[in-house]
Amino acid sequence: MSSTAQTGTGRHLPYEVKHVDDVEWETIRWPGETGKMLFHPRPERPTEPNAGILRLEPGAHHPIHNHEFAQVWFVLKGEFRIDGHVCTPGSMLFHPDPHFEGAFSTETGGEILIVQYPGPTTGGLPIYGGRFNMKARKPLHEERTDI
């Protein structure tokens, strides 16, 4: 569903609405993670953010890795250890550009709302294809951690 409201000038685009129940869970590159990305960049809309819900099973984890884009996370359910910090529901994390994601794990599992967007200073774009919609997960040692 999309809005059709107009601002009167025709220059401003309307907002878009998507519902999490209208999207299937997809395999994500890190062990124990699946996601429902409601918005994601594609050739015709390269600046659309990766935005959606990550679902993490108990024991899910990922290694330290780097990104050129910026992102915000909001913990909805569960408890997550990120670089030694315990993040519980209601915790919001901001990752500037460029940034690294620290060592990450969860014993409880849970859900995180994420919004990844083009880096205002680096111009780095979030990557959807091959990371959020994998047919099969690669072994962890084959995943790039430098971008």
JSON list of C-alpha atoms in Angstrom, two decimals:
[
{"chain": "A", "resi": 1, "resn": "MET", "atom": "CA", "xyz": [0.00, 0.00, 0.00]},
{"chain": "A", "resi": 2, "resn": "SER", "atom": "CA", "xyz": [1.31, 3.46, -0.83]},
{"chain": "A", "resi": 3, "resn": "SER", "atom": "CA", "xyz": [0.05, 6.92, -0.11]},
{"chain": "A", "resi": 4, "resn": "THR", "atom": "CA", "xyz": [-1.23, 8.98, -2.99]},
{"chain": "A", "resi": 5, "resn": "ALA", "atom": "CA", "xyz": [-1.34, 12.30, -1.11]},
{"chain": "A", "resi": 6, "resn": "GLN", "atom": "CA", "xyz": [0.19, 15.24, -2.96]},
{"chain": "A", "resi": 7, "resn": "THR", "atom": "CA", "xyz": [1.99, 18.27, -1.56]},
{"chain": "A", "resi": 8, "resn": "GLY", "atom": "CA", "xyz": [0.78, 20.49, -4.35]},
{"chain": "A", "resi": 9, "resn": "THR", "atom": "CA", "xyz": [4.15, 20.95, -6.06]},
{"chain": "A", "resi": 10, "resn": "GLY", "atom": "CA", "xyz": [4.60, 17.44, -7.46]},
{"chain": "A", "resi": 11, "resn": "ARG", "atom": "CA", "xyz": [8.25, 17.53, -6.38]},
{"chain": "A", "resi": 12, "resn": "HIS", "atom": "CA", "xyz": [7.79, 15.73, -3.05]},
{"chain": "A", "resi": 13, "resn": "LEU", "atom": "CA", "xyz": [7.17, 11.99, -3.10]},
{"chain": "A", "resi": 14, "resn": "PRO", "atom": "CA", "xyz": [4.57, 10.31, -0.87]},
{"chain": "A", "resi": 15, "resn": "TYR", "atom": "CA", "xyz": [5.44, 7.97, 1.97]},
{"chain": "A", "resi": 16, "resn": "GLU", "atom": "CA", "xyz": [5.13, 4.21, 1.55]},
{"chain": "A", "resi": 17, "resn": "VAL", "atom": "CA", "xyz": [3.60, 1.71, 3.94]},
{"chain": "A", "resi": 18, "resn": "LYS", "atom": "CA", "xyz": [4.54, -1.96, 4.15]},
{"chain": "A", "resi": 19, "resn": "HIS", "atom": "CA", "xyz": [3.52, -4.48, 6.81]},
{"chain": "A", "resi": 20, "resn": "VAL", "atom": "CA", "xyz": [5.89, -7.04, 8.28]},
{"chain": "A", "resi": 21, "resn": "ASP", "atom": "CA", "xyz": [3.30, -9.81, 7.81]},
{"chain": "A", "resi": 22, "resn": "ASP", "atom": "CA", "xyz": [3.34, -9.25, 4.03]},
{"chain": "A", "resi": 23, "resn": "VAL", "atom": "CA", "xyz": [7.01, -10.27, 3.72]},
{"chain": "A", "resi": 24, "resn": "GLU", "atom": "CA", "xyz": [8.54, -13.75, 4.13]},
{"chain": "A", "resi": 25, "resn": "TRP", "atom": "CA", "xyz": [11.53, -14.48, 6.36]},
{"chain": "A", "resi": 26, "resn": "GLU", "atom": "CA", "xyz": [14.78, -14.60, 4.37]},
{"chain": "A", "resi": 27, "resn": "THR", "atom": "CA", "xyz": [18.14, -16.18, 5.14]},
{"chain": "A", "resi": 28, "resn": "ILE", "atom": "CA", "xyz": [20.80, -13.67, 6.21]},
{"chain": "A", "resi": 29, "resn": "ARG", "atom": "CA", "xyz": [24.53, -14.28, 5.99]},
{"chain": "A", "resi": 30, "resn": "TRP", "atom": "CA", "xyz": [25.27, -14.70, 9.69]},
{"chain": "A", "resi": 31, "resn": "PRO", "atom": "CA", "xyz": [24.54, -17.92, 11.64]},
{"chain": "A", "resi": 32, "resn": "GLY", "atom": "CA", "xyz": [21.11, -18.04, 13.26]},
{"chain": "A", "resi": 33, "resn": "GLU", "atom": "CA", "xyz": [19.76, -14.88, 11.56]},
{"chain": "A", "resi": 34, "resn": "THR", "atom": "CA", "xyz": [16.76, -14.40, 9.31]},
{"chain": "A", "resi": 35, "resn": "GLY", "atom": "CA", "xyz": [15.17, -11.15, 8.27]},
{"chain": "A", "resi": 36, "resn": "LYS", "atom": "CA", "xyz": [12.15, -9.42, 6.82]},
{"chain": "A", "resi": 37, "resn": "MET", "atom": "CA", "xyz": [13.47, -6.43, 4.93]},
{"chain": "A", "resi": 38, "resn": "LEU", "atom": "CA", "xyz": [10.48, -4.25, 4.13]},
{"chain": "A", "resi": 39, "resn": "PHE", "atom": "CA", "xyz": [12.56, -1.79, 2.15]},
{"chain": "A", "resi": 40, "resn": "HIS", "atom": "CA", "xyz": [15.87, -2.40, 0.41]},
{"chain": "A", "resi": 41, "resn": "PRO", "atom": "CA", "xyz": [18.03, -0.76, -2.25]},
{"chain": "A", "resi": 42, "resn": "ARG", "atom": "CA", "xyz": [17.78, -1.90, -5.84]},
{"chain": "A", "resi": 43, "resn": "PRO", "atom": "CA", "xyz": [19.02, -0.49, -9.17]},
{"chain": "A", "resi": 44, "resn": "GLU", "atom": "CA", "xyz": [15.98, 1.72, -9.73]},
{"chain": "A", "resi": 45, "resn": "ARG", "atom": "CA", "xyz": [16.08, 2.98, -6.09]},
{"chain": "A", "resi": 46, "resn": "PRO", "atom": "CA", "xyz": [19.71, 2.84, -4.90]},
{"chain": "A", "resi": 47, "resn": "THR", "atom": "CA", "xyz": [19.19, 5.16, -1.93]},
{"chain": "A", "resi": 48, "resn": "GLU", "atom": "CA", "xyz": [16.29, 3.22, -0.41]},
{"chain": "A", "resi": 49, "resn": "PRO", "atom": "CA", "xyz": [17.47, 1.95, 2.99]},
{"chain": "A", "resi": 50, "resn": "ASN", "atom": "CA", "xyz": [17.68, -1.63, 4.12]},
{"chain": "A", "resi": 51, "resn": "ALA", "atom": "CA", "xyz": [14.93, -1.48, 6.72]},
{"chain": "A", "resi": 52, "resn": "GLY", "atom": "CA", "xyz": [13.20, -4.31, 8.50]},
{"chain": "A", "resi": 53, "resn": "ILE", "atom": "CA", "xyz": [13.35, -6.85, 11.29]},
{"chain": "A", "resi": 54, "resn": "LEU", "atom": "CA", "xyz": [16.19, -9.25, 12.08]},
{"chain": "A", "resi": 55, "resn": "ARG", "atom": "CA", "xyz": [15.14, -12.40, 13.91]},
{"chain": "A", "resi": 56, "resn": "LEU", "atom": "CA", "xyz": [17.94, -14.12, 15.80]},
{"chain": "A", "resi": 57, "resn": "GLU", "atom": "CA", "xyz": [17.80, -17.63, 17.18]},
{"chain": "A", "resi": 58, "resn": "PRO", "atom": "CA", "xyz": [19.37, -18.44, 20.56]},
{"chain": "A", "resi": 59, "resn": "GLY", "atom": "CA", "xyz": [23.11, -18.81, 19.91]},
{"chain": "A", "resi": 60, "resn": "ALA", "atom": "CA", "xyz": [23.13, -16.50, 16.84]},
{"chain": "A", "resi": 61, "resn": "HIS", "atom": "CA", "xyz": [26.36, -14.57, 16.40]},
{"chain": "A", "resi": 62, "resn": "HIS", "atom": "CA", "xyz": [28.53, -12.68, 13.98]},
{"chain": "A", "resi": 63, "resn": "PRO", "atom": "CA", "xyz": [32.18, -11.60, 13.92]},
{"chain": "A", "resi": 64, "resn": "ILE", "atom": "CA", "xyz": [33.58, -8.07, 13.98]},
{"chain": "A", "resi": 65, "resn": "HIS", "atom": "CA", "xyz": [33.15, -6.58, 10.51]},
{"chain": "A", "resi": 66, "resn": "ASN", "atom": "CA", "xyz": [33.18, -3.20, 8.76]},
{"chain": "A", "resi": 67, "resn": "HIS", "atom": "CA", "xyz": [30.68, -1.12, 6.79]},
{"chain": "A", "resi": 68, "resn": "GLU", "atom": "CA", "xyz": [30.83, 2.13, 4.81]},
{"chain": "A", "resi": 69, "resn": "PHE", "atom": "CA", "xyz": [27.12, 2.94, 5.29]},
{"chain": "A", "resi": 70, "resn": "ALA", "atom": "CA", "xyz": [25.38, 4.16, 8.46]},
{"chain": "A", "resi": 71, "resn": "GLN", "atom": "CA", "xyz": [22.69, 2.35, 10.43]},
{"chain": "A", "resi": 72, "resn": "VAL", "atom": "CA", "xyz": [20.42, 2.38, 13.47]},
{"chain": "A", "resi": 73, "resn": "TRP", "atom": "CA", "xyz": [19.29, -0.67, 15.44]},
{"chain": "A", "resi": 74, "resn": "PHE", "atom": "CA", "xyz": [16.45, -0.88, 17.97]},
{"chain": "A", "resi": 75, "resn": "VAL", "atom": "CA", "xyz": [16.17, -4.01, 20.13]},
{"chain": "A", "resi": 76, "resn": "LEU", "atom": "CA", "xyz": [12.56, -5.24, 20.16]},
{"chain": "A", "resi": 77, "resn": "LYS", "atom": "CA", "xyz": [12.91, -8.62, 21.91]},
{"chain": "A", "resi": 78, "resn": "GLY", "atom": "CA", "xyz": [15.72, -10.57, 23.57]},
{"chain": "A", "resi": 79, "resn": "GLU", "atom": "CA", "xyz": [19.12, -9.80, 24.99]},
{"chain": "A", "resi": 80, "resn": "PHE", "atom": "CA", "xyz": [22.23, -9.19, 22.87]},
{"chain": "A", "resi": 81, "resn": "ARG", "atom": "CA", "xyz": [25.90, -8.91, 23.80]},
{"chain": "A", "resi": 82, "resn": "ILE", "atom": "CA", "xyz": [27.63, -6.47, 21.48]},
{"chain": "A", "resi": 83, "resn": "ASP", "atom": "CA", "xyz": [31.30, -5.77, 22.17]},
{"chain": "A", "resi": 84, "resn": "GLY", "atom": "CA", "xyz": [30.73, -6.67, 25.81]},
{"chain": "A", "resi": 85, "resn": "HIS", "atom": "CA", "xyz": [27.66, -4.40, 26.21]},
{"chain": "A", "resi": 86, "resn": "VAL", "atom": "CA", "xyz": [24.36, -6.04, 27.07]},
{"chain": "A", "resi": 87, "resn": "CYS", "atom": "CA", "xyz": [21.53, -4.59, 24.96]},
{"chain": "A", "resi": 88, "resn": "THR", "atom": "CA", "xyz": [17.95, -5.35, 26.00]},
{"chain": "A", "resi": 89, "resn": "PRO", "atom": "CA", "xyz": [14.54, -4.32, 24.59]},
{"chain": "A", "resi": 90, "resn": "GLY", "atom": "CA", "xyz": [14.38, -0.56, 24.21]},
{"chain": "A", "resi": 91, "resn": "SER", "atom": "CA", "xyz": [18.12, -0.21, 23.46]},
{"chain": "A", "resi": 92, "resn": "MET", "atom": "CA", "xyz": [18.94, 1.84, 20.37]},
{"chain": "A", "resi": 93, "resn": "LEU", "atom": "CA", "xyz": [22.33, 1.66, 18.67]},
{"chain": "A", "resi": 94, "resn": "PHE", "atom": "CA", "xyz": [23.70, 4.16, 16.16]},
{"chain": "A", "resi": 95, "resn": "HIS", "atom": "CA", "xyz": [26.48, 3.11, 13.78]},
{"chain": "A", "resi": 96, "resn": "PRO", "atom": "CA", "xyz": [28.00, 6.13, 11.98]},
{"chain": "A", "resi": 97, "resn": "ASP", "atom": "CA", "xyz": [29.80, 5.92, 8.66]},
{"chain": "A", "resi": 98, "resn": "PRO", "atom": "CA", "xyz": [32.22, 4.29, 8.32]},
{"chain": "A", "resi": 99, "resn": "HIS", "atom": "CA", "xyz": [31.80, 1.91, 11.25]},
{"chain": "A", "resi": 100, "resn": "PHE", "atom": "CA", "xyz": [32.54, -1.55, 12.54]},
{"chain": "A", "resi": 101, "resn": "GLU", "atom": "CA", "xyz": [30.07, -3.90, 14.11]},
{"chain": "A", "resi": 102, "resn": "GLY", "atom": "CA", "xyz": [31.62, -5.44, 17.17]},
{"chain": "A", "resi": 103, "resn": "ALA", "atom": "CA", "xyz": [31.50, -9.07, 18.21]},
{"chain": "A", "resi": 104, "resn": "PHE", "atom": "CA", "xyz": [27.81, -9.95, 18.52]},
{"chain": "A", "resi": 105, "resn": "SER", "atom": "CA", "xyz": [25.98, -12.85, 20.18]},
{"chain": "A", "resi": 106, "resn": "THR", "atom": "CA", "xyz": [22.72, -13.76, 21.86]},
{"chain": "A", "resi": 107, "resn": "GLU", "atom": "CA", "xyz": [21.84, -16.59, 24.22]},
{"chain": "A", "resi": 108, "resn": "THR", "atom": "CA", "xyz": [18.13, -15.70, 24.27]},
{"chain": "A", "resi": 109, "resn": "GLY", "atom": "CA", "xyz": [17.51, -14.92, 20.62]},
{"chain": "A", "resi": 110, "resn": "GLY", "atom": "CA", "xyz": [15.23, -12.03, 19.77]},
{"chain": "A", "resi": 111, "resn": "GLU", "atom": "CA", "xyz": [14.37, -9.38, 17.22]},
{"chain": "A", "resi": 112, "resn": "ILE", "atom": "CA", "xyz": [16.02, -6.12, 16.17]},
{"chain": "A", "resi": 113, "resn": "LEU", "atom": "CA", "xyz": [14.60, -3.38, 13.96]},
{"chain": "A", "resi": 114, "resn": "ILE", "atom": "CA", "xyz": [17.37, -2.18, 11.64]},
{"chain": "A", "resi": 115, "resn": "VAL", "atom": "CA", "xyz": [17.62, 0.75, 9.25]},
{"chain": "A", "resi": 116, "resn": "GLN", "atom": "CA", "xyz": [20.76, 0.90, 7.09]},
{"chain": "A", "resi": 117, "resn": "TYR", "atom": "CA", "xyz": [21.17, 3.99, 4.92]},
{"chain": "A", "resi": 118, "resn": "PRO", "atom": "CA", "xyz": [23.77, 5.60, 2.63]},
{"chain": "A", "resi": 119, "resn": "GLY", "atom": "CA", "xyz": [26.71, 7.00, 4.54]},
{"chain": "A", "resi": 120, "resn": "PRO", "atom": "CA", "xyz": [26.40, 10.79, 4.63]},
{"chain": "A", "resi": 121, "resn": "THR", "atom": "CA", "xyz": [30.19, 11.22, 4.65]},
{"chain": "A", "resi": 122, "resn": "THR", "atom": "CA", "xyz": [31.40, 8.08, 2.82]},
{"chain": "A", "resi": 123, "resn": "GLY", "atom": "CA", "xyz": [28.59, 7.68, 0.29]},
{"chain": "A", "resi": 124, "resn": "GLY", "atom": "CA", "xyz": [28.73, 3.95, 1.11]},
{"chain": "A", "resi": 125, "resn": "LEU", "atom": "CA", "xyz": [25.51, 2.13, 0.26]},
{"chain": "A", "resi": 126, "resn": "PRO", "atom": "CA", "xyz": [23.90, -0.71, 2.21]},
{"chain": "A", "resi": 127, "resn": "ILE", "atom": "CA", "xyz": [23.92, -4.03, 0.37]},
{"chain": "A", "resi": 128, "resn": "TYR", "atom": "CA", "xyz": [20.77, -6.15, 0.18]},
{"chain": "A", "resi": 129, "resn": "GLY", "atom": "CA", "xyz": [21.36, -8.66, -2.63]},
{"chain": "A", "resi": 130, "resn": "GLY", "atom": "CA", "xyz": [23.41, -11.65, -1.52]},
{"chain": "A", "resi": 131, "resn": "ARG", "atom": "CA", "xyz": [23.34, -10.66, 2.16]},
{"chain": "A", "resi": 132, "resn": "PHE", "atom": "CA", "xyz": [19.68, -10.47, 3.18]},
{"chain": "A", "resi": 133, "resn": "ASN", "atom": "CA", "xyz": [18.15, -12.80, 0.60]},
{"chain": "A", "resi": 134, "resn": "MET", "atom": "CA", "xyz": [20.51, -15.76, 0.45]},
{"chain": "A", "resi": 135, "resn": "LYS", "atom": "CA", "xyz": [19.37, -19.11, -0.94]},
{"chain": "A", "resi": 136, "resn": "ALA", "atom": "CA", "xyz": [21.90, -20.79, 1.36]},
{"chain": "A", "resi": 137, "resn": "ARG", "atom": "CA", "xyz": [24.26, -19.41, 3.98]},
{"chain": "A", "resi": 138, "resn": "LYS", "atom": "CA", "xyz": [28.01, -19.60, 3.24]},
{"chain": "A", "resi": 139, "resn": "PRO", "atom": "CA", "xyz": [30.43, -20.88, 5.84]},
{"chain": "A", "resi": 140, "resn": "LEU", "atom": "CA", "xyz": [31.35, -18.00, 8.15]},
{"chain": "A", "resi": 141, "resn": "HIS", "atom": "CA", "xyz": [35.01, -18.03, 7.08]},
{"chain": "A", "resi": 142, "resn": "GLU", "atom": "CA", "xyz": [33.96, -17.30, 3.48]},
{"chain": "A", "resi": 143, "resn": "GLU", "atom": "CA", "xyz": [32.07, -14.10, 4.37]},
{"chain": "A", "resi": 144, "resn": "ARG", "atom": "CA", "xyz": [33.83, -10.78, 3.81]},
{"chain": "A", "resi": 145, "resn": "THR", "atom": "CA", "xyz": [34.23, -8.71, 6.95]},
{"chain": "A", "resi": 146, "resn": "ASP", "atom": "CA", "xyz": [36.04, -5.72, 5.40]},
{"chain": "A", "resi": 147, "resn": "ILE", "atom": "CA", "xyz": [32.86, -4.18, 3.89]}
]
